[in-house]
Coordinates of N, CA and C in Angstrom, one line a residue:
M1 N 0.8 -1.2 0.0 CA 0.0 0.0 0.0 C 0.9 1.3 0.0
K2 N 1.9 1.2 0.8 CA 2.8 2.4 0.9 C 3.5 2.7 -0.5
K3 N 3.9 1.6 -1.2 CA 4.5 1.8 -2.5 C 3.5 2.4 -3.5
C4 N 2.3 2.0 -3.4 CA 1.3 2.5 -4.3 C 1.0 4.0 -4.1
C5 N 1.0 4.4 -2.8 CA 0.8 5.9 -2.5 C 2.0 6.7 -3.0
V6 N 3.2 6.2 -2.8 CA 4.4 6.9 -3.3 C 4.3 7.0 -4.8
L7 N 4.0 6.0 -5.5 CA 3.9 6.0 -7.0 C 2.9 7.0 -7.5
V8 N 1.7 6.9 -6.9 CA 0.6 7.9 -7.3 C 1.0 9.3 -7.0
S9 N 1.7 9.6 -5.9 CA 2.2 10.9 -5.6 C 3.2 11.4 -6.6
A10 N 4.1 10.5 -6.9 CA 5.2 10.8 -7.9 C 4.6 11.1 -9.3
L11 N 3.6 10.3 -9.7 CA 3.0 10.5 -11.0 C 2.2 11.8 -11.0
G12 N 1.6 12.1 -10.0 CA 0.9 13.4 -9.9 C 1.8 14.6 -10.0
F13 N 3.0 14.5 -9.4 CA 4.0 15.6 -9.4 C 4.5 15.7 -10.8
C14 N 4.8 14.6 -11.5 CA 5.3 14.6 -12.8 C 4.4 15.3 -13.8
S15 N 3.1 15.0 -13.7 CA 2.1 15.6 -14.6 C 2.1 17.1 -14.5
V16 N 2.2 17.6 -13.3 CA 2.2 19.1 -13.1 C 3.5 19.6 -13.6
A17 N 4.6 19.0 -13.3 CA 5.9 19.5 -13.7 C 6.1 19.5 -15.2
N18 N 5.4 18.7 -16.0 CA 5.6 18.6 -17.4 C 4.4 19.3 -18.1
A19 N 3.6 20.0 -17.4 CA 2.4 20.6 -18.0 C 2.8 21.7 -19.1
G20 N 3.9 22.5 -18.9 CA 4.3 23.4 -19.9 C 3.3 24.5 -20.1
I21 N 3.5 25.2 -21.2 CA 2.7 26.3 -21.6 C 1.5 25.8 -22.3
P22 N 0.3 26.2 -21.9 CA -1.0 25.7 -22.6 C -1.2 26.6 -23.8
L23 N -2.0 26.0 -24.7 CA -2.5 26.8 -25.9 C -3.5 27.8 -25.4
F24 N -3.3 29.1 -25.7 CA -4.3 30.1 -25.3 C -4.1 31.4 -26.2
N25 N -5.1 32.2 -26.2 CA -5.0 33.6 -26.7 C -5.5 34.5 -25.6
A26 N -4.9 35.7 -25.6 CA -5.2 36.7 -24.6 C -5.2 38.1 -25.2
T27 N -6.1 38.9 -24.7 CA -6.1 40.3 -25.1 C -5.8 41.2 -23.8
C28 N -4.8 42.0 -24.0 CA -4.4 42.9 -22.9 C -4.8 44.3 -23.2
P29 N -5.0 45.2 -22.2 CA -5.2 46.6 -22.5 C -4.1 47.2 -23.3
G30 N -4.4 48.2 -24.1 CA -3.5 48.8 -25.0 C -3.3 48.1 -26.3
E31 N -4.3 47.3 -26.7 CA -4.3 46.6 -28.0 C -3.1 45.6 -28.1
I32 N -2.9 44.9 -27.0 CA -1.8 43.9 -27.0 C -2.5 42.5 -27.1
E33 N -2.1 41.8 -28.2 CA -2.6 40.5 -28.4 C -1.5 39.5 -28.1
V34 N -1.9 38.4 -27.4 CA -0.9 37.4 -27.0 C -1.5 36.0 -27.4
H35 N -0.6 35.2 -28.0 CA -0.9 33.9 -28.4 C 0.2 32.9 -28.0
A36 N -0.2 31.8 -27.4 CA 0.8 30.8 -27.0 C 0.5 29.5 -27.6
D37 N 1.5 28.8 -28.1 CA 1.4 27.4 -28.6 C 1.6 26.5 -27.5
Q38 N 0.8 25.4 -27.5 CA 1.0 24.3 -26.5 C 2.4 23.9 -26.3
G39 N 3.0 24.1 -25.1 CA 4.3 23.7 -24.8 C 5.4 24.5 -25.6
G40 N 5.1 25.6 -26.2 CA 6.1 26.2 -27.0 C 6.1 27.7 -26.9
A41 N 6.2 28.4 -28.1 CA 6.4 29.8 -28.2 C 5.2 30.6 -27.8
I42 N 5.6 31.9 -27.4 CA 4.6 32.9 -27.1 C 4.8 34.0 -28.1
Y43 N 3.7 34.5 -28.6 CA 3.7 35.6 -29.6 C 3.0 36.8 -29.0
I44 N 3.6 38.0 -29.2 CA 3.0 39.3 -28.8 C 2.8 40.1 -30.0
N45 N 1.5 40.4 -30.3 CA 1.1 41.1 -31.5 C 1.7 40.4 -32.8
G46 N 1.7 39.1 -32.8 CA 2.1 38.4 -34.0 C 3.6 38.1 -34.1
K47 N 4.4 38.6 -33.2 CA 5.8 38.4 -33.3 C 6.3 37.5 -32.1
E48 N 7.1 36.5 -32.4 CA 7.6 35.6 -31.4 C 8.4 36.4 -30.3
A49 N 8.1 36.2 -29.1 CA 8.7 36.9 -28.0 C 9.9 36.0 -27.4
E50 N 10.8 36.7 -26.7 CA 11.9 36.0 -26.0 C 11.3 35.4 -24.7
L51 N 11.4 34.1 -24.6 CA 10.7 33.4 -23.4 C 11.7 33.1 -22.4
T52 N 11.4 33.4 -21.1 CA 12.2 33.0 -20.0 C 11.4 32.2 -19.0
R53 N 11.9 31.0 -18.6 CA 11.2 30.1 -17.7 C 11.8 30.3 -16.3
F54 N 11.0 30.7 -15.4 CA 11.5 30.8 -14.0 C 11.2 29.6 -13.2
S55 N 10.1 28.9 -13.5 CA 9.7 27.6 -12.8 C 8.8 26.9 -13.8
D56 N 8.3 25.7 -13.3 CA 7.4 25.0 -14.1 C 6.0 25.7 -14.3
T57 N 5.8 26.7 -13.4 CA 4.5 27.4 -13.5 C 4.6 28.9 -13.8
Y58 N 5.8 29.4 -14.0 CA 5.9 30.8 -14.2 C 6.9 31.1 -15.3
Y59 N 6.4 31.9 -16.3 CA 7.2 32.3 -17.5 C 7.0 33.8 -17.7
E60 N 8.0 34.4 -18.4 CA 7.9 35.8 -18.9 C 8.3 35.8 -20.3
A61 N 7.6 36.5 -21.1 CA 7.9 36.7 -22.6 C 8.0 38.2 -22.8
K62 N 9.2 38.5 -23.5 CA 9.5 39.9 -23.8 C 9.5 40.1 -25.3
G63 N 8.8 41.2 -25.7 CA 8.8 41.6 -27.1 C 8.6 43.1 -27.1
G64 N 9.6 43.7 -27.7 CA 9.6 45.2 -27.7 C 9.6 45.7 -26.3
A65 N 8.7 46.6 -26.1 CA 8.6 47.3 -24.7 C 7.6 46.6 -23.8
V66 N 7.2 45.4 -24.2 CA 6.1 44.7 -23.5 C 6.7 43.4 -22.8
T67 N 6.3 43.2 -21.6 CA 6.6 41.9 -20.9 C 5.3 41.3 -20.5
I68 N 5.2 40.0 -21.0 CA 4.0 39.3 -20.6 C 4.4 38.3 -19.5
S69 N 3.6 38.3 -18.4 CA 3.9 37.3 -17.3 C 2.8 36.2 -17.4
L70 N 3.2 35.0 -17.4 CA 2.3 33.8 -17.5 C 2.5 33.0 -16.3
M71 N 1.4 32.8 -15.6 CA 1.4 31.9 -14.4 C 0.4 30.7 -14.7
I72 N 0.9 29.5 -14.6 CA 0.0 28.3 -14.8 C -0.5 27.9 -13.5
N73 N -1.9 27.9 -13.4 CA -2.6 27.4 -12.2 C -2.5 25.9 -12.0
P74 N -2.8 25.4 -10.8 CA -2.7 24.0 -10.6 C -3.6 23.2 -11.6
D75 N -4.7 23.8 -12.0 CA -5.6 23.1 -12.9 C -5.2 23.2 -14.4
G76 N -4.0 23.9 -14.6 CA -3.5 24.0 -16.0 C -3.9 25.2 -16.7
S77 N -4.8 26.0 -16.2 CA -5.3 27.2 -16.8 C -4.3 28.3 -16.6
P78 N -4.2 29.2 -17.6 CA -3.2 30.3 -17.5 C -3.8 31.6 -16.9
D79 N -3.0 32.3 -16.2 CA -3.2 33.7 -15.8 C -2.2 34.5 -16.5
V80 N -2.6 35.6 -17.1 CA -1.7 36.4 -17.9 C -1.8 37.9 -17.5
S81 N -0.7 38.5 -17.4 CA -0.7 40.0 -17.1 C 0.4 40.6 -18.0
Y82 N 0.5 41.9 -18.0 CA 1.5 42.5 -18.9 C 2.1 43.8 -18.1
T83 N 3.2 44.1 -18.6 CA 3.9 45.4 -18.2 C 4.4 46.0 -19.4
G84 N 4.1 47.3 -19.6 CA 4.5 48.0 -20.8 C 5.3 49.3 -20.5
Q85 N 5.4 50.2 -21.5 CA 6.1 51.4 -21.3 C 5.4 52.3 -20.3
H86 N 6.1 53.2 -19.7 CA 5.6 54.2 -18.8 C 4.8 53.6 -17.7
R87 N 5.2 52.5 -17.1 CA 4.6 51.8 -16.0 C 3.2 51.3 -16.3
A88 N 2.8 51.2 -17.6 CA 1.6 50.5 -17.9 C 1.6 49.1 -17.5
N89 N 0.5 48.6 -16.9 CA 0.4 47.2 -16.5 C -1.1 46.8 -16.3
G90 N -1.3 45.6 -16.3 CA -2.7 45.1 -16.1 C -2.8 43.6 -16.3
V91 N -4.1 43.2 -16.1 CA -4.4 41.8 -16.3 C -5.0 41.6 -17.7
C92 N -4.7 40.5 -18.3 CA -5.1 40.2 -19.7 C -6.3 39.3 -19.6
A93 N -7.3 39.4 -20.6 CA -8.4 38.5 -20.7 C -8.0 37.3 -21.5
V94 N -8.1 36.1 -20.9 CA -7.6 34.9 -21.6 C -8.8 34.1 -22.2
K95 N -8.6 33.7 -23.4 CA -9.5 32.8 -24.1 C -8.8 31.5 -24.4
Q96 N -9.1 30.4 -23.8 CA -8.4 29.1 -24.0 C -9.0 28.5 -25.2
D97 N -8.1 27.9 -26.1 CA -8.6 27.2 -27.3 C -8.7 25.7 -27.0

């Protein structure tokens, strides 16, 4: 029984750790459009952004003067916010595909 619980716990941890970036589209204030491919690139207004992974659940994508912050929730859904020029910042509306 103990081995079974350890295995189930390990498998649960692995599925969260390998979740990666989900497929989604988001609209941010200031006419900023964000698109992410499943497990891959993030695009800001149609241009591929420079992606930095801080953990299995937190990423930042930089493109031009905009930084997109992506947090992956435990259920796999994304929370997206942005920071732009002149201290502009806010929460983006996410549409999952």
